[in-house]
Coordinates of C-alpha atoms and ligand atoms in Angstrom, one line a residue:
X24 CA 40.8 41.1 -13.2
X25 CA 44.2 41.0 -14.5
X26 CA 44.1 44.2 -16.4
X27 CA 43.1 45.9 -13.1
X28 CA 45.9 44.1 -11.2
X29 CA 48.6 45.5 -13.6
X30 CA 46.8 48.8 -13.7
X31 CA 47.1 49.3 -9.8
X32 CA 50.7 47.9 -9.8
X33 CA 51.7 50.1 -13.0
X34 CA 49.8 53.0 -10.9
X35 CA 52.0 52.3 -8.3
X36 CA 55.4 51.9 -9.9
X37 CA 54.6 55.3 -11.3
X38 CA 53.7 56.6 -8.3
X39 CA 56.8 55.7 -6.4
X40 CA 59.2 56.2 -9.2
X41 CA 57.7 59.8 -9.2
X42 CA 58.3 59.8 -5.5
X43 CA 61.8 58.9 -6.0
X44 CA 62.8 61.0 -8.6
X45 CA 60.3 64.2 -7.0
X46 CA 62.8 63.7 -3.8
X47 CA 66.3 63.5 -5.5
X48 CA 65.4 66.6 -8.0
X49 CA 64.0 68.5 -4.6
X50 CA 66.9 67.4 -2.5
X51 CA 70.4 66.5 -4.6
X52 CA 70.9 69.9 -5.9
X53 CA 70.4 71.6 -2.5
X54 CA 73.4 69.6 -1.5
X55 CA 75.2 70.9 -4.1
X56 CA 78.9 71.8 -3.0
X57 CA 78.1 70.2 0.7
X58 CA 80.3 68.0 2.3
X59 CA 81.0 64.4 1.1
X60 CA 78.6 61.3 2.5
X61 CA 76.8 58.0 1.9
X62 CA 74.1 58.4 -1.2
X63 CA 71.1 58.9 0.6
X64 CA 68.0 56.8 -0.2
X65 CA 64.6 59.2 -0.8
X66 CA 62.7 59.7 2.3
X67 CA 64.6 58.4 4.5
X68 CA 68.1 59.7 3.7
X69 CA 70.8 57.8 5.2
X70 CA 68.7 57.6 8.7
X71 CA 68.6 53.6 8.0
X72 CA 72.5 53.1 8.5
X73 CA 72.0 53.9 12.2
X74 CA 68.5 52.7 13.0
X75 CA 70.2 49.0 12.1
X76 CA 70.6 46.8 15.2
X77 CA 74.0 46.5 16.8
X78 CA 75.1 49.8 15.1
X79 CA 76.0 52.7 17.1
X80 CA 77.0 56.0 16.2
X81 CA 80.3 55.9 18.7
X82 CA 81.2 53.2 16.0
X83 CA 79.4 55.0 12.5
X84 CA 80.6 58.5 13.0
X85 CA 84.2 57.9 12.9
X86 CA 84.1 55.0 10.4
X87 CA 82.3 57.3 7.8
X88 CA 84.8 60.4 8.6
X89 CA 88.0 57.7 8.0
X90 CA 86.0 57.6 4.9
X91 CA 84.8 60.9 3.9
X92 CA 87.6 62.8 5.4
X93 CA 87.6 66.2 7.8
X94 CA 84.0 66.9 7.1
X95 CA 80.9 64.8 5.8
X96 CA 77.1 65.3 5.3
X97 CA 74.4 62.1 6.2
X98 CA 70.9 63.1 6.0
X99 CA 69.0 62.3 8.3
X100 CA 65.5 62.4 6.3
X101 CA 65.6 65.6 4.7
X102 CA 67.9 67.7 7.3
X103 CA 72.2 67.8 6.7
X104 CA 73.6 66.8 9.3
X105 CA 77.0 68.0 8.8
X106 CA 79.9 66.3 11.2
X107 CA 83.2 67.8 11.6
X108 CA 86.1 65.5 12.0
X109 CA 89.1 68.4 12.5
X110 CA 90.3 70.2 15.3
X111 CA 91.1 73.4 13.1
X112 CA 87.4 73.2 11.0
X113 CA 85.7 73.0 14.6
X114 CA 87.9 75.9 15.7
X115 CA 86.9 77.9 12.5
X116 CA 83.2 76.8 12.5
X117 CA 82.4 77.4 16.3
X118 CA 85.1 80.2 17.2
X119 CA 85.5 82.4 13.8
X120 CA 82.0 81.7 12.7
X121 CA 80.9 81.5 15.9
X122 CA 78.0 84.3 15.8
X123 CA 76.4 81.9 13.0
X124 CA 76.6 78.8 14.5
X125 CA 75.9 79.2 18.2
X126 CA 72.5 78.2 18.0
X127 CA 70.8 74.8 19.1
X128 CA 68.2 73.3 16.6
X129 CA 64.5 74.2 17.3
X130 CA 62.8 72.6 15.1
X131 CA 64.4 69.4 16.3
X132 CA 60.5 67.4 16.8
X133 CA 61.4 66.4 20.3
X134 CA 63.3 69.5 21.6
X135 CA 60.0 71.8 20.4
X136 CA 57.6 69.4 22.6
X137 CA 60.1 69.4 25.8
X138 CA 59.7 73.2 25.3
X139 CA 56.2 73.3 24.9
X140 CA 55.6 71.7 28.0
X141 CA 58.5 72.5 30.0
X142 CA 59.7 75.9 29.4
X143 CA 62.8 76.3 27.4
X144 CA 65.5 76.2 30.1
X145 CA 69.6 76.6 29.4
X146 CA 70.9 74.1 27.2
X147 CA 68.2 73.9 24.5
X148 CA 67.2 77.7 24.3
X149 CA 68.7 80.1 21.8
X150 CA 69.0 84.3 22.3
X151 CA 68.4 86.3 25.1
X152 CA 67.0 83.2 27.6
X153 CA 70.1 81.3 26.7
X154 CA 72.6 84.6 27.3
X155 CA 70.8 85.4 30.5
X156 CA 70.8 81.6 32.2
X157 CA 74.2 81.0 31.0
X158 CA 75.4 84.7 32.7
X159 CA 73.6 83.7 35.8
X160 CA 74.8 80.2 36.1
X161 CA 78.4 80.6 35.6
X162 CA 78.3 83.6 38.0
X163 CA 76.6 81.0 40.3
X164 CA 79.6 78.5 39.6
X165 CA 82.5 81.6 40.3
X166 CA 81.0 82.9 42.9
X167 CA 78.5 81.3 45.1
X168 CA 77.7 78.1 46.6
X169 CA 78.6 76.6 49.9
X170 CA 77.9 79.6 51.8
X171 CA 80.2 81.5 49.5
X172 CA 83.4 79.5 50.3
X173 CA 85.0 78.6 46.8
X174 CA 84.4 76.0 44.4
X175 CA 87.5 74.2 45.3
X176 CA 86.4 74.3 48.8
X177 CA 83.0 72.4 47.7
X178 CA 85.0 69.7 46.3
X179 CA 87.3 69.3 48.8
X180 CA 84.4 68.7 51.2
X181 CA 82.4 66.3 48.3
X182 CA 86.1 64.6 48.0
X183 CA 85.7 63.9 52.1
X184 CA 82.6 62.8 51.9
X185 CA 83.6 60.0 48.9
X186 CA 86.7 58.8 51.0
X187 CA 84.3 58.2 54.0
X188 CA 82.0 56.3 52.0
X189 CA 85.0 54.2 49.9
X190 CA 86.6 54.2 53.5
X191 CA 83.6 51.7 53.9
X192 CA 84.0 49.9 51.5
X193 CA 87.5 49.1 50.3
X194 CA 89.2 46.2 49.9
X195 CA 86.2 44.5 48.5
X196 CA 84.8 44.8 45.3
X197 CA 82.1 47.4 44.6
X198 CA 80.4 49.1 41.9
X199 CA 81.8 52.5 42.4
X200 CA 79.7 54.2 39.6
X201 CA 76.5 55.7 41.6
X202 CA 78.7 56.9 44.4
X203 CA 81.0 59.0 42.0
X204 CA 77.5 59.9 40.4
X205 CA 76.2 61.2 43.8
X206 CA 79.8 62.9 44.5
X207 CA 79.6 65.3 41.3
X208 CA 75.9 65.5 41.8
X209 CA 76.2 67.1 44.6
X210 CA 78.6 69.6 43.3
X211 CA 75.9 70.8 41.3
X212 CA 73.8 71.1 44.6
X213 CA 75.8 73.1 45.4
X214 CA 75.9 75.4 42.8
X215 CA 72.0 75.5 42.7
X216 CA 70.8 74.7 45.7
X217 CA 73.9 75.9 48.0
X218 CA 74.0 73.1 49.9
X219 CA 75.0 69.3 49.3
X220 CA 72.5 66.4 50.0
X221 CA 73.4 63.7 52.4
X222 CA 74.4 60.8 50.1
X223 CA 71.2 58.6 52.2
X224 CA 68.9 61.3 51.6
X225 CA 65.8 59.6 50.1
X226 CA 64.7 62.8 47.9
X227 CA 67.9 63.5 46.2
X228 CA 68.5 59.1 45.4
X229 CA 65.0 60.1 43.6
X230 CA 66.5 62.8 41.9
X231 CA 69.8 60.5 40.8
X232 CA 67.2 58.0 39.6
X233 CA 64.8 59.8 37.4
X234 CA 67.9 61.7 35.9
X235 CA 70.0 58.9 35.0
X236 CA 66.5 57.3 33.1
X237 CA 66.2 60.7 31.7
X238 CA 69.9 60.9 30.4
X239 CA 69.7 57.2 28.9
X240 CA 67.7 58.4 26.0
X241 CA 69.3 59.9 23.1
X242 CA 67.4 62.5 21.9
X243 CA 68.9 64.1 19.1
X244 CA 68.6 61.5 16.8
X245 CA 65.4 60.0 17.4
X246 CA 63.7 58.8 14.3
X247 CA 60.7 61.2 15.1
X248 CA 62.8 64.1 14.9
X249 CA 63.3 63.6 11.2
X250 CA 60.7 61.3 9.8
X251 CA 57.3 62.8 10.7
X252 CA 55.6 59.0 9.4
X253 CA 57.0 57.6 13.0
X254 CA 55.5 60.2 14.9
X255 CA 52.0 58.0 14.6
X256 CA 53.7 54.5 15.0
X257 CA 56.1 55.8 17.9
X258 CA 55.9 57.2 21.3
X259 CA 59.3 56.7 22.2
X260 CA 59.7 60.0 22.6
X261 CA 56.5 60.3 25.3
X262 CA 58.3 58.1 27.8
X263 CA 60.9 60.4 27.8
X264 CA 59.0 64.0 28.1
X265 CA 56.8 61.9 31.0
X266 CA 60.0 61.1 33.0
X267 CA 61.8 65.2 32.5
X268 CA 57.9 66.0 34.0
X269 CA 58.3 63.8 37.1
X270 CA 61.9 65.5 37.4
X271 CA 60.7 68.7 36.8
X272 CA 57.7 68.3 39.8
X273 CA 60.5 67.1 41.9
X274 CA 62.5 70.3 41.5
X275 CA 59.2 72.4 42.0
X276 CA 59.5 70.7 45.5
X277 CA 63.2 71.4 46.6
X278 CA 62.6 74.8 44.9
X279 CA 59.5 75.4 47.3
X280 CA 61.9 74.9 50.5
X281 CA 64.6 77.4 49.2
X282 CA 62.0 80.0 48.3
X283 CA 61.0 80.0 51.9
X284 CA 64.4 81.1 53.0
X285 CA 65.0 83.6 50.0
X286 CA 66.7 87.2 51.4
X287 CA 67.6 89.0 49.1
X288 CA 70.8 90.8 50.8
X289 CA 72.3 87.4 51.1
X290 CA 72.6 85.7 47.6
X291 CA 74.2 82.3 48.5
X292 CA 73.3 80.2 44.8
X293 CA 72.0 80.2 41.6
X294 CA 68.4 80.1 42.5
X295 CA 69.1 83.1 44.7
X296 CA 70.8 84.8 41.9
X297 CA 67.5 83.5 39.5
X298 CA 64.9 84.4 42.4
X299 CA 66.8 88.2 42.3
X300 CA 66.0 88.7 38.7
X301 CA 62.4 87.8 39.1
X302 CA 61.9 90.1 41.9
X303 CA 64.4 93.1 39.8
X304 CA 61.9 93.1 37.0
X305 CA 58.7 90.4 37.6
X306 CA 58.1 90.4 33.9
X307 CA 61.2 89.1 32.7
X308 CA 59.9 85.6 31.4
X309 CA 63.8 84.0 31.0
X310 CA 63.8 83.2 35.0
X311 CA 60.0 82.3 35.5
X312 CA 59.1 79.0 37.3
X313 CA 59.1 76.8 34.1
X314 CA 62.4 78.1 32.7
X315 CA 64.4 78.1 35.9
X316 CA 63.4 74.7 36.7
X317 CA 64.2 73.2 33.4
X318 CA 67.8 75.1 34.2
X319 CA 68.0 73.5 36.9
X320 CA 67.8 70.3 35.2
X321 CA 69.9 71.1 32.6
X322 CA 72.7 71.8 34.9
X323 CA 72.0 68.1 37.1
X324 CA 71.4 66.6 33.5
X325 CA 75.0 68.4 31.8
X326 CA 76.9 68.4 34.9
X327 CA 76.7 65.1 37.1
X328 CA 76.3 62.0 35.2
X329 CA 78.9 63.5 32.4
X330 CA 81.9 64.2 35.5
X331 CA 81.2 60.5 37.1
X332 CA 81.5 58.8 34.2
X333 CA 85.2 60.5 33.1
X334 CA 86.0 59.8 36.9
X335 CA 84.6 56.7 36.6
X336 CA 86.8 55.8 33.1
X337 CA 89.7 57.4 35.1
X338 CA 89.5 54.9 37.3
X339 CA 89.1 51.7 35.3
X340 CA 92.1 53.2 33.1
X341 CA 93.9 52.7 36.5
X342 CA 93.3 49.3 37.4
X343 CA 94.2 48.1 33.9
X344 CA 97.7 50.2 33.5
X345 CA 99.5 49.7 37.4
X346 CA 102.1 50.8 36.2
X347 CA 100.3 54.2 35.3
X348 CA 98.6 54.0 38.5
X349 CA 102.1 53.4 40.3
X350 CA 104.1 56.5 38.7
X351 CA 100.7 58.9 39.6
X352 CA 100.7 57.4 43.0
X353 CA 104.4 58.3 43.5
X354 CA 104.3 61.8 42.2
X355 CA 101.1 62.3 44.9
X356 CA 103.3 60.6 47.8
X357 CA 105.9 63.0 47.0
X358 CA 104.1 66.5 46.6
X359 CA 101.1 65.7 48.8
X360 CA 102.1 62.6 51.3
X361 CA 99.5 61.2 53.3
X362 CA 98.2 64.1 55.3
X363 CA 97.4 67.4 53.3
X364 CA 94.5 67.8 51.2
X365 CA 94.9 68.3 47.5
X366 CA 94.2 71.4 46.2
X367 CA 93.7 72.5 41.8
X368 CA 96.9 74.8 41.7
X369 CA 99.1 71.5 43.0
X370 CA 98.4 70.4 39.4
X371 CA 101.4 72.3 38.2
X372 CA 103.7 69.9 40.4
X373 CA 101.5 67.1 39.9
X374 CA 102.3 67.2 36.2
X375 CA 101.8 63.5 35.4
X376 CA 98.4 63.1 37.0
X377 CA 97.6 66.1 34.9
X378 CA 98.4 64.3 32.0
X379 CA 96.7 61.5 33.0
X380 CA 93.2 63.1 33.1
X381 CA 93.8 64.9 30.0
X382 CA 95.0 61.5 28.2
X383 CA 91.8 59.9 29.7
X384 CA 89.8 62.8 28.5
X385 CA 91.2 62.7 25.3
X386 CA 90.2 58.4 24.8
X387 CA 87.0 58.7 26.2
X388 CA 85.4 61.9 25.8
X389 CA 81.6 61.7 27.4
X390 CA 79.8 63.8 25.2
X391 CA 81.9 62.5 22.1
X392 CA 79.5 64.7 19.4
X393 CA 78.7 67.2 21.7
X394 CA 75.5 69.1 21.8
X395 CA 73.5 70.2 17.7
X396 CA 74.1 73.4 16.7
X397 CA 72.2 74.8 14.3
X398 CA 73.1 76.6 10.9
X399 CA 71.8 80.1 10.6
X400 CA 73.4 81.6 7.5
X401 CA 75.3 79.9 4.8
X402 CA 79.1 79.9 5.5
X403 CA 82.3 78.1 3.8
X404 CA 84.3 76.0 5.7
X405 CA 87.2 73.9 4.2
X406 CA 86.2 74.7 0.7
X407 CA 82.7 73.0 1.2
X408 CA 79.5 75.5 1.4
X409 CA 77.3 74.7 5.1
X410 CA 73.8 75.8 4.4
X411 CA 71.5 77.6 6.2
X412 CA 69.2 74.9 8.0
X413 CA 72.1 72.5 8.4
X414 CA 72.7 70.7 11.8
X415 CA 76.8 70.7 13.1
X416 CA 78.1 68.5 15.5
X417 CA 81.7 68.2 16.1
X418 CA 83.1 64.8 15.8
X419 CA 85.2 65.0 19.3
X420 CA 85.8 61.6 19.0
X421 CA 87.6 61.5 15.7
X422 CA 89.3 64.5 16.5
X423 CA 90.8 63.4 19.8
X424 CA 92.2 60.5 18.5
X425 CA 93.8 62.4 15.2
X426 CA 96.9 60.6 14.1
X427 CA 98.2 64.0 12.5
X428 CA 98.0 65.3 16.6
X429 CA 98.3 62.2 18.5
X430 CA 100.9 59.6 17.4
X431 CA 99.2 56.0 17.6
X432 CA 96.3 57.7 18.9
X433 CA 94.5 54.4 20.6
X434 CA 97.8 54.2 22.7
X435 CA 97.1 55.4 26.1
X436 CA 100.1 57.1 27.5
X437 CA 99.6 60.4 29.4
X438 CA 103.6 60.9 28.7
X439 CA 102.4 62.3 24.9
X440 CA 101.3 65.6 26.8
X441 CA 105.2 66.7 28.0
X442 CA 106.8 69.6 26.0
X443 CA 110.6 69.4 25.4
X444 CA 111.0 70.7 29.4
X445 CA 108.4 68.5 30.6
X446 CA 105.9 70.6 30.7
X447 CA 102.3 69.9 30.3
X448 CA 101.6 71.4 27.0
X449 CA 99.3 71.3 23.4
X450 CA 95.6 70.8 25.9
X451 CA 93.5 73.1 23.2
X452 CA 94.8 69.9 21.1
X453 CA 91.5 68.4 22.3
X454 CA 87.8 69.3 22.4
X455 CA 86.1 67.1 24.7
X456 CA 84.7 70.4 26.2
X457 CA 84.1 71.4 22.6
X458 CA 84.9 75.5 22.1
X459 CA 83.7 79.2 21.0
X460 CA 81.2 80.8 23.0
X461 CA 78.6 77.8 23.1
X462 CA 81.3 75.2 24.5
X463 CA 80.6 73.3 27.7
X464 CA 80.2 75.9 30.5
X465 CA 80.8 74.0 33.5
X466 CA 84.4 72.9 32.0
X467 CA 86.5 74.8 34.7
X468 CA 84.0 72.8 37.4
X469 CA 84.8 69.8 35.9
X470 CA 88.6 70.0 35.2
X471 CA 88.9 71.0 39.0
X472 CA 86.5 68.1 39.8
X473 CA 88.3 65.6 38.1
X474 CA 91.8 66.1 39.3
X475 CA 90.7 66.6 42.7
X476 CA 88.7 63.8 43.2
X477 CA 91.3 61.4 41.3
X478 CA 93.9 62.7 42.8
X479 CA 92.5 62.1 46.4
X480 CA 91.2 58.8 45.6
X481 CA 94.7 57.6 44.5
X482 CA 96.2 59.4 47.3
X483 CA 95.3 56.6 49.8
X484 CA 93.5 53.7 47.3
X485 CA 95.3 51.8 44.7
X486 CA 92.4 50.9 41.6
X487 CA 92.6 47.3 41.0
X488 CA 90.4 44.7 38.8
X489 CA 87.1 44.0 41.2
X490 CA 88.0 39.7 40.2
X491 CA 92.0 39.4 40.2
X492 CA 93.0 38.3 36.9
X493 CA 90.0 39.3 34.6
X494 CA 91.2 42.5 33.0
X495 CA 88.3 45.5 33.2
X496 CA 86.3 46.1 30.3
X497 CA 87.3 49.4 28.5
X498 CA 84.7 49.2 25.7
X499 CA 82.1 52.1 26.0
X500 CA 78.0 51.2 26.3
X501 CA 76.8 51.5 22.8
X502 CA 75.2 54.5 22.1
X503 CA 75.3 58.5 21.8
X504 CA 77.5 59.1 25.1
X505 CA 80.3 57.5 25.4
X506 CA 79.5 55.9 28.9
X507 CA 81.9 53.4 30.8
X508 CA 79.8 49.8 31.6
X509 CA 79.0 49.3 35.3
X510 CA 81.8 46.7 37.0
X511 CA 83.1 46.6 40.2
X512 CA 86.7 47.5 41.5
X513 CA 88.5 47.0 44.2
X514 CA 90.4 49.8 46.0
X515 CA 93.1 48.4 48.2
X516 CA 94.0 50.6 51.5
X517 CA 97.9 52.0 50.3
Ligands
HEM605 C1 84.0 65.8 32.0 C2 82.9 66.5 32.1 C3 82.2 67.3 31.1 C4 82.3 67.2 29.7 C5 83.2 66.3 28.9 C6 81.4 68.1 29.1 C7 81.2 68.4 27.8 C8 80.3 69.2 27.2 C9 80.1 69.4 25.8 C10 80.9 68.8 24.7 C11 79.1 70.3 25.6 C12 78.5 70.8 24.3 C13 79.0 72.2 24.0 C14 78.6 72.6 22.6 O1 77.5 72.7 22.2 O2 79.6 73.0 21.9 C15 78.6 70.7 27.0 C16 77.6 71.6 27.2 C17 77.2 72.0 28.5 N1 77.8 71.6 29.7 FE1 79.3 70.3 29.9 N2 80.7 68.8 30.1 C18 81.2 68.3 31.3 C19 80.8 68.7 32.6 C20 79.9 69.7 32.9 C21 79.7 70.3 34.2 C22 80.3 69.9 35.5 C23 78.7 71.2 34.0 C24 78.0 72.1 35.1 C25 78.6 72.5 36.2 C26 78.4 71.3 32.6 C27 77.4 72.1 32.1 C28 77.2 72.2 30.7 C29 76.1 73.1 30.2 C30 75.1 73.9 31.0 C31 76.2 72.9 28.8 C32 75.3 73.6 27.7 C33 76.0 74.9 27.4 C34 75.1 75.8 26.5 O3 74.3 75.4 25.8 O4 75.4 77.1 26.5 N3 79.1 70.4 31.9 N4 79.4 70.0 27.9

């Protein structure tokens, strides 16, 4: 009995030792002239330091660059995931290289089976789909939208809309986080749809709802992505897919209205401009049903929640720094007054509310490791070697808050961004839009959004604490994005 016992335990020893040694022979010299990073442990790689409770990556990315320096490798099973924690490497890996690098991971586990079943969409597709929906949405963006008057005039009418609804409410403290959420919402209605929806309109709350459930779930570094073992244990991933399926049916209903109305001699959106191609050459597969509704929730998905919750950090910024608040307030009394409406080129007089985004942006970037990219031929950067099969992010985060750019970079003082004659200068010093041809492209939607809804908000509000005394809570949600927590405010009639 006992010589069978130590058999089977010998067995095993030698089995596992075999394993161990089998997976650091296969992997260790692959990594050969990578990028620094945590020893891995066989298997798993270094997947366990953030599957440990309490540990987020907002918190383990830039810890392990203080550590490792501009760039580091952790292995998440057997795929580098390589992070890059400088301005200039990001510039060089996703401008100069950019031809190489432009790609987002497909054989991510989760991405493939949102694919699968979903058609491949905007943000997640690679090639020609990805050229084609990009061309087609930006043009919508420039060009179209609110029967064809400009962007800035969508927002100006979304900003209306918002004031009514604060207008309501102010002086008393409120949660202002799902109205900002419908507000840049419904900028992407109108990019898509041509149209906003009434903020009471029952099908678009729907919409908000099953997107921000959607949105809460970080997929790109979900266990099953890299550890094909959890696939059987867990169906994490499942709940997800199921909840972009009830999106995507509601889509297929807004989509049926518009479809109705389609003429092609008056191309007032972006699924005019999609419907066009279709009917140009019905074979081309990038714009069929599938693949222009999972556009169309990329856009709501990349577009809405990410602008609210930089408004929404704008705005609790404010009611902790009055004084910040105050000198903004004054510069929009003085250009602006009470009566005209602000529009994006007043930014050049507005120059410290400028700064003031852009400082907010730089201390709380939403997407704060952007979107994967995906290795497709070796290349060198910063005397390391990134292999073929590797996975890039760019660490925004650590960059943003570089002390070699940004003296006492926690600080938060929007002064940092004067040149010597008080101009706004040094903006490309940050990435929170990340760069080269794959960067974020609703970034000159979003830059207008944001200064004009802040803007108009402080124009005839002042931001304060929603309980007098108790300061606001500046610490992000744990997690992937770096989301602001829901609190209330108060905004005080000026
Ligand atoms: C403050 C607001 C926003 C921030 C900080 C932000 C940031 C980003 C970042 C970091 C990426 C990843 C880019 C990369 O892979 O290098 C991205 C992608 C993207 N963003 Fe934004 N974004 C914002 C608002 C918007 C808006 C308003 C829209 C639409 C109107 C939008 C549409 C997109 C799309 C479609 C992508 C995927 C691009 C592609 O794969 O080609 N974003 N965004």
């Amino acid at each position: 009995m006992l010589d069978v016992l130590i058999d089977n335990t010998t067995a095993i020893l030698v089995f596992l030792v075999t394993v161990v040694l089998g997976w650091y022979i296969l992997t260790l010299p692959r990594m050969r002239n990578m990028p620094p990073g945590p020893l891995p442990l066989p298997v798993v790689g270094n997947y366990l330091m953030i599957a440990r409770p309490g540990v987020s990556l907002l918190t383990l990315f830039p810890t392990l660059a203080a550590r490792y320096g501009k760039i580091f490798t952790f292995l998440a099973g057997s795929t580098p995931i390589i992070l890059i924690n400088d301005a200039k490497l990001v510039k060089e890996a996703f401008i100069k290289n950019g031809n190489i690098i432009s790609s987002r991971p497909q054989h991510y586990y989760v991405v493939k089976k949102i694919s699968d079943r979903l058609g491949l969409g905007m943000t997640m597709s690679n090639g020609r789909q990805w050229k084609e929906l990009r061309r087609v949405s930006v043009t919508a963006m420039r060009d179209m939208g609110a029967a064809r008057t400009s962007m800035e005039g969508s927002i100006q009418e979304e900003v209306t809309e918002l004031l009514k609804v604060i207008e309501k409410v102010k002086d008393a403290p409120v949660d202002l986080k799902p109205w900002l959420m419908k507000a840049t919402s419904n900028i992407i209605s109108t990019i898509v749809f041509g149209s906003r929806f009434d903020y009471e309109d029952l099908r678009f709350n729907l919409l908000l709802q099953r997107l921000a459930k959607a949105t809460s779930v970080n997929i790109f570094f979900l266990a099953v992505n890299f550890l094909p073992l959890v696939r059987y244990f867990c169906k994490k991933e499942e709940t997800f897919i199921k909840s972009l399926e009830t999106i995507n049916a509601h889509i297929k209903e807004l989509l049926a209205d518009r479809e109705e109305s389609f003429d092609p001699s008056n191309i007032r959106d972006f699924v005019d401009l999609a419907l066009r191609k279709r009917m140009d050459d019905p074979k081309e597969r990038h714009f069929q049903d599938l693949n222009m509704r999972r556009a169309i929730v990329d856009l709501y998905s990349a577009g809405s929640d990410t602008t609210a919750t930089v408004l929404h950090w704008l705005l609790l910024f404010m009611a902790d720094n009055p004084e910040i608040q105050a000198r903004c307030q004054a510069e929009i009394d003085e250009v602006l007054g009470d009566v005209r409406m602000v529009r994006y080129a007043d930014r050049v007089r507005l120059k410290f509310t400028d700064a003031t985004v852009l400082e907010v942006l730089r201390l709380r970037p939403v997407a704060p490791f952007g979107i994967p990219r995906y290795v497709e031929e070796n290349f060198d950067l910063g005397g390391y070697t990134i292999p073929r099969g590797s996975v890039c992010f760019p660490n925004i985060l650590a960059i943003n808050k570089d002390p070699e750019l940004f003296a006492h970079p926690d600080r938060f003082d929007p002064t940092r961004w004067f040149g010597e004659n008080g101009e706004v200068t040094g903006r490309d010093r940050i990435v929170s839009f990340s760069v080269g041809p794959r960067s974020c492209s609703g970034e000159a939607v979003a830059r207008m959004e944001l200064f004009m809804f802040f803007t108009s908000i402080l124009q005839f509000y002042t931001v304060l604490p929603g309980v007098e005394g108790k300061p606001v809570d500046l610490t992000p949600v744990l997690g992937f994005l770096n989301k602001s927590r829901h609190q209330e405010l108060v905004l005080k009639k000026r």
